[in-house]
XYZ file of N, CA and C in Angstrom:
369
model
N -176.177 -205.479 -79.137
C -175.685 -205.275 -77.832
C -174.000 -205.331 -78.015
N -173.715 -206.142 -78.575
C -172.266 -206.215 -78.843
C -171.621 -205.082 -79.657
N -172.400 -204.576 -80.483
C -172.117 -203.299 -81.387
C -171.860 -202.178 -80.522
N -173.159 -202.112 -79.575
C -172.815 -201.084 -78.793
C -171.765 -201.065 -77.749
N -171.239 -202.116 -77.483
C -170.138 -202.192 -76.581
C -168.805 -201.961 -77.346
N -168.689 -202.289 -78.733
C -167.689 -201.954 -79.634
C -167.528 -200.358 -79.488
N -168.709 -199.687 -79.811
C -168.969 -198.175 -79.953
C -168.134 -197.568 -78.630
N -168.791 -198.051 -77.489
C -168.191 -197.512 -76.176
C -166.885 -197.708 -76.138
N -165.933 -198.805 -76.488
C -164.864 -198.945 -76.538
C -164.116 -198.005 -77.374
N -164.633 -197.579 -78.611
C -164.138 -196.571 -79.612
C -164.225 -195.133 -78.770
N -165.261 -194.806 -78.193
C -165.405 -193.568 -77.564
C -164.480 -193.595 -76.672
N -164.303 -194.599 -75.660
C -163.099 -194.406 -74.728
C -161.689 -194.255 -75.071
N -161.584 -194.906 -76.562
C -160.210 -194.635 -76.942
C -160.187 -193.071 -77.515
N -161.250 -192.525 -78.052
C -161.221 -191.232 -78.559
C -160.970 -190.387 -77.336
N -161.677 -190.656 -76.201
C -161.509 -189.879 -75.073
C -160.104 -189.708 -74.568
N -159.364 -190.883 -74.537
C -157.970 -190.899 -74.010
C -157.165 -190.091 -74.980
N -157.316 -190.194 -76.264
C -156.434 -189.490 -77.087
C -156.739 -187.994 -76.909
N -157.927 -187.639 -76.701
C -158.232 -186.171 -76.570
C -157.751 -185.803 -74.949
N -157.756 -186.501 -74.249
C -157.153 -186.171 -72.896
C -155.613 -186.001 -73.087
N -154.976 -186.552 -73.686
C -153.351 -186.226 -74.128
C -153.263 -184.942 -74.684
N -154.223 -184.385 -75.552
C -154.084 -182.974 -76.049
C -154.364 -181.976 -75.162
N -153.262 -181.578 -74.236
C -153.511 -180.546 -73.331
C -153.070 -179.158 -74.085
N -153.367 -178.203 -73.356
C -152.970 -176.868 -74.002
C -151.649 -176.703 -73.991
N -150.942 -175.947 -74.963
C -149.478 -175.843 -75.148
C -148.727 -175.708 -73.818
N -149.159 -174.769 -72.828
C -148.367 -174.722 -71.808
C -148.440 -175.597 -70.842
N -149.221 -176.744 -70.851
C -149.334 -177.644 -69.841
C -148.616 -178.995 -70.504
N -147.703 -179.684 -69.824
C -146.995 -180.728 -69.998
C -147.493 -182.047 -69.287
N -147.249 -183.005 -70.306
C -147.581 -184.567 -69.896
C -146.456 -185.196 -69.403
N -146.599 -185.787 -68.139
C -145.500 -186.520 -67.717
C -145.198 -187.655 -68.473
N -143.990 -188.174 -68.353
C -143.711 -189.570 -68.939
C -144.558 -190.667 -68.670
N -144.804 -190.790 -67.150
C -145.349 -191.760 -66.726
C -147.261 -191.739 -66.905
N -147.403 -190.637 -67.102
C -149.093 -190.318 -67.558
C -149.056 -190.828 -69.116
N -148.068 -190.475 -69.922
C -147.985 -190.839 -71.684
C -148.030 -192.405 -71.502
N -147.199 -193.017 -70.785
C -146.813 -194.397 -70.716
C -148.198 -195.175 -70.421
N -148.923 -194.751 -69.268
C -150.155 -195.330 -68.900
C -151.036 -195.117 -69.815
N -151.328 -193.900 -70.593
C -152.097 -193.748 -71.633
C -151.849 -194.719 -72.895
N -150.612 -194.880 -73.082
C -150.321 -195.750 -74.344
C -150.694 -197.230 -73.765
N -150.557 -197.744 -72.729
C -150.902 -198.850 -72.264
C -152.588 -199.090 -72.270
N -153.093 -197.983 -71.791
C -154.691 -198.175 -71.860
C -155.241 -198.098 -73.310
N -154.333 -197.174 -74.188
C -154.800 -197.432 -75.677
C -154.566 -198.719 -76.216
N -153.462 -199.338 -75.918
C -153.372 -200.897 -76.198
C -154.285 -201.623 -76.004
N -154.751 -201.498 -74.387
C -155.642 -202.506 -74.076
C -157.118 -202.234 -74.626
N -157.272 -201.113 -74.897
C -158.648 -200.585 -75.494
C -158.663 -201.228 -77.179
N -157.456 -201.130 -77.615
C -157.584 -201.617 -79.105
C -157.509 -203.170 -78.977
N -156.937 -203.791 -77.912
C -157.112 -205.172 -77.794
C -158.439 -205.612 -77.702
N -159.126 -204.762 -76.979
C -160.560 -205.245 -76.517
C -161.449 -205.020 -77.654
N -161.168 -203.956 -78.587
C -161.982 -203.638 -79.610
C -161.925 -204.783 -80.733
N -160.606 -205.312 -80.945
C -160.338 -206.396 -81.870
C -161.273 -207.632 -81.322
N -161.105 -208.058 -80.140
C -161.982 -209.123 -79.445
C -163.197 -208.947 -79.619
N -163.786 -207.740 -79.420
C -165.334 -207.311 -79.806
C -165.687 -207.495 -81.118
N -164.846 -207.176 -82.006
C -164.975 -207.461 -83.318
C -165.078 -208.985 -83.795
N -164.423 -209.732 -83.155
C -164.472 -211.217 -83.447
C -165.839 -211.758 -82.702
N -166.105 -211.074 -81.465
C -167.295 -211.792 -81.075
C -168.646 -211.255 -81.931
N -168.705 -210.045 -82.468
C -169.498 -209.569 -83.235
C -169.782 -210.573 -84.428
N -168.513 -210.756 -85.225
C -168.473 -211.658 -86.313
C -168.996 -213.302 -86.075
N -168.770 -213.648 -84.748
C -169.280 -214.678 -84.456
C -170.640 -214.779 -84.129
N -171.169 -213.754 -83.508
C -172.533 -213.728 -83.301
C -173.290 -213.584 -84.516
N -172.715 -212.814 -85.542
C -173.467 -212.777 -86.828
C -173.447 -214.136 -87.531
N -172.448 -214.875 -87.419
C -172.244 -216.247 -88.092
C -173.280 -217.099 -87.414
N -173.439 -217.128 -86.113
C -174.512 -217.788 -85.403
C -175.972 -217.477 -85.655
N -176.193 -216.269 -85.863
C -177.404 -215.721 -86.255
C -177.795 -216.138 -87.717
N -176.814 -216.234 -88.572
C -177.159 -216.509 -89.962
C -177.292 -218.306 -89.922
N -176.554 -218.926 -89.155
C -176.684 -220.432 -89.016
C -177.942 -220.628 -88.394
N -178.426 -219.865 -87.364
C -179.745 -220.179 -86.844
C -180.851 -219.873 -87.836
N -180.854 -218.656 -88.465
C -181.866 -218.462 -89.492
C -181.858 -219.671 -90.808
N -180.803 -220.071 -90.984
C -180.868 -221.239 -92.263
C -181.472 -222.446 -91.545
N -181.344 -223.060 -90.257
C -181.845 -223.825 -89.513
C -183.266 -223.677 -89.358
N -183.906 -222.471 -88.953
C -185.247 -222.240 -88.916
C -185.813 -222.264 -90.379
N -185.144 -221.641 -91.454
C -185.867 -221.787 -92.850
C -186.039 -223.371 -93.150
N -184.866 -224.220 -92.878
C -184.974 -225.401 -93.148
C -186.074 -226.301 -92.307
N -186.372 -226.032 -90.997
C -187.393 -226.394 -90.120
C -188.707 -226.115 -90.778
N -188.787 -224.803 -91.091
C -190.022 -224.347 -91.563
C -190.419 -225.114 -93.076
N -189.342 -225.283 -93.708
C -189.563 -225.832 -95.101
C -189.904 -227.464 -94.690
N -189.462 -228.300 -93.890
C -189.565 -229.683 -93.415
C -190.933 -229.778 -92.865
N -191.432 -228.597 -92.044
C -192.927 -228.710 -91.429
C -193.790 -228.536 -92.620
N -193.636 -227.700 -93.611
C -194.552 -227.657 -94.669
C -194.803 -228.813 -95.278
N -193.588 -229.615 -95.795
C -193.563 -230.906 -96.327
C -194.409 -232.001 -95.522
N -194.318 -231.766 -94.247
C -194.841 -232.839 -93.289
C -196.194 -232.534 -93.130
N -196.819 -231.119 -93.217
C -198.217 -231.044 -93.054
C -198.782 -231.458 -94.648
N -198.044 -231.262 -95.885
C -198.591 -231.832 -96.952
C -198.861 -233.318 -97.043
N -197.641 -233.861 -96.542
C -197.755 -235.405 -96.564
C -198.835 -235.692 -95.668
N -199.124 -235.018 -94.418
C -200.182 -235.411 -93.547
C -201.600 -235.126 -94.303
N -201.699 -234.171 -95.006
C -203.053 -233.810 -95.655
C -203.015 -234.927 -96.703
N -202.168 -235.293 -97.577
C -202.240 -236.359 -98.449
C -202.838 -237.648 -98.048
N -202.044 -238.107 -96.694
C -202.443 -239.271 -96.119
C -203.784 -239.140 -95.516
N -204.281 -237.995 -95.136
C -205.766 -237.986 -94.698
C -206.578 -238.109 -96.095
N -206.284 -237.564 -96.957
C -207.158 -237.536 -98.357
C -207.175 -239.084 -98.767
N -206.114 -239.622 -98.769
C -206.096 -241.113 -99.093
C -206.673 -241.891 -98.207
N -206.786 -241.710 -96.775
C -207.477 -242.379 -95.803
C -209.015 -242.285 -95.913
N -209.448 -241.180 -96.353
C -210.884 -240.774 -96.624
C -211.369 -241.365 -97.751
N -210.578 -241.209 -98.838
C -211.082 -241.863 -100.092
C -211.193 -243.360 -99.911
N -210.181 -244.190 -99.197
C -210.395 -245.494 -98.995
C -211.487 -245.861 -98.224
N -211.702 -245.145 -97.056
C -212.861 -245.142 -96.381
C -214.226 -245.196 -97.047
N -214.197 -244.120 -97.974
C -215.544 -244.006 -98.837
C -215.737 -245.333 -99.883
N -214.485 -245.591 -100.192
C -214.824 -246.926 -101.171
C -215.202 -247.885 -100.296
N -214.800 -248.255 -99.049
C -214.949 -249.395 -98.440
C -216.608 -249.180 -97.855
N -217.159 -247.953 -97.627
C -218.532 -247.670 -97.233
C -219.232 -247.967 -98.544
N -218.884 -247.695 -99.691
C -219.545 -247.712 -100.935
C -219.633 -249.236 -101.196
N -218.634 -249.980 -101.087
C -218.633 -251.306 -101.397
C -219.617 -252.076 -100.128
N -219.618 -251.745 -99.035
C -220.418 -252.220 -98.115
C -222.069 -252.073 -98.451
N -222.136 -250.841 -98.928
C -223.656 -250.395 -99.305
C -224.070 -251.251 -100.465
N -222.959 -251.574 -101.333
C -223.422 -252.308 -102.538
C -223.844 -253.686 -102.168
N -222.874 -254.140 -101.366
C -223.244 -255.693 -101.008
C -224.445 -255.743 -100.158
N -224.842 -254.714 -99.162
C -226.175 -254.839 -98.551
C -227.255 -254.625 -99.636
N -227.019 -253.757 -100.651
C -228.037 -253.946 -101.708
C -228.300 -255.032 -102.211
N -227.202 -255.869 -102.656
C -227.117 -257.060 -103.395
C -227.827 -258.089 -102.643
N -227.453 -258.215 -101.253
C -228.053 -259.038 -100.405
C -229.604 -258.883 -100.374
N -230.011 -257.494 -100.391
C -231.479 -257.495 -100.267
C -231.990 -257.861 -101.456
N -231.713 -257.596 -102.625
C -232.046 -257.804 -103.851
C -232.047 -259.353 -104.206
N -231.199 -260.255 -103.465
C -231.144 -261.499 -103.750
C -232.162 -262.056 -102.734
N -232.453 -261.559 -101.611
C -233.471 -261.962 -100.940
C -234.839 -261.939 -101.345
N -234.929 -260.874 -101.969
C -236.273 -260.424 -102.649
C -236.308 -261.556 -103.745
N -235.507 -261.917 -104.605
C -235.414 -262.708 -105.706
C -235.689 -264.131 -105.097
N -234.981 -264.423 -103.933
C -235.278 -265.820 -103.455
C -236.550 -265.946 -102.874
N -237.218 -264.921 -102.345
C -238.626 -264.971 -101.618
C -239.419 -265.165 -102.870
N -239.388 -264.388 -104.068
C -240.212 -264.560 -105.010
C -240.319 -265.862 -105.684
N -239.017 -266.563 -105.635
C -238.946 -267.983 -106.340
C -239.680 -268.897 -105.576
N -239.679 -268.606 -104.114
C -240.388 -269.588 -103.285
C -241.820 -269.464 -103.470
N -242.413 -268.235 -103.644
C -243.754 -268.004 -103.423
C -244.061 -267.285 -104.835
N -244.105 -267.934 -105.898
C -244.368 -267.469 -107.344
C -245.730 -266.782 -107.423
N -246.616 -267.331 -106.597
C -248.036 -266.696 -106.829
C -248.406 -265.559 -105.666
N -247.355 -265.149 -105.094
C -247.419 -264.025 -104.317
C -248.064 -262.702 -105.019
N -247.654 -262.269 -106.094
C -247.927 -260.995 -106.945
C -249.124 -261.094 -107.358
């Protein structure tokens, strides 16, 4: 959009210069020439300002792109960390369940041994 504005200013400048190129038999008044020069100076100043605006917009765009890349990189790191934490949690949970299962099996085994010691003639 800014570049289109710059092009429009350039076209206005070209049109103004062309309007001063009248046929040989037509004369340009001093006042008309003075106004044309002032108008061209104003257009030139506007084009310089527009060039700065475009440069600033491009710089802002580049900074925004860099921030987006950094945010995307951080998001990927966060997701990997989250996945690793979930894996560690599930592994710990599995180990706790295995330990509980082993304890239950050991208790059942002990009860069986205890009951067979109390009643040795049961078999």
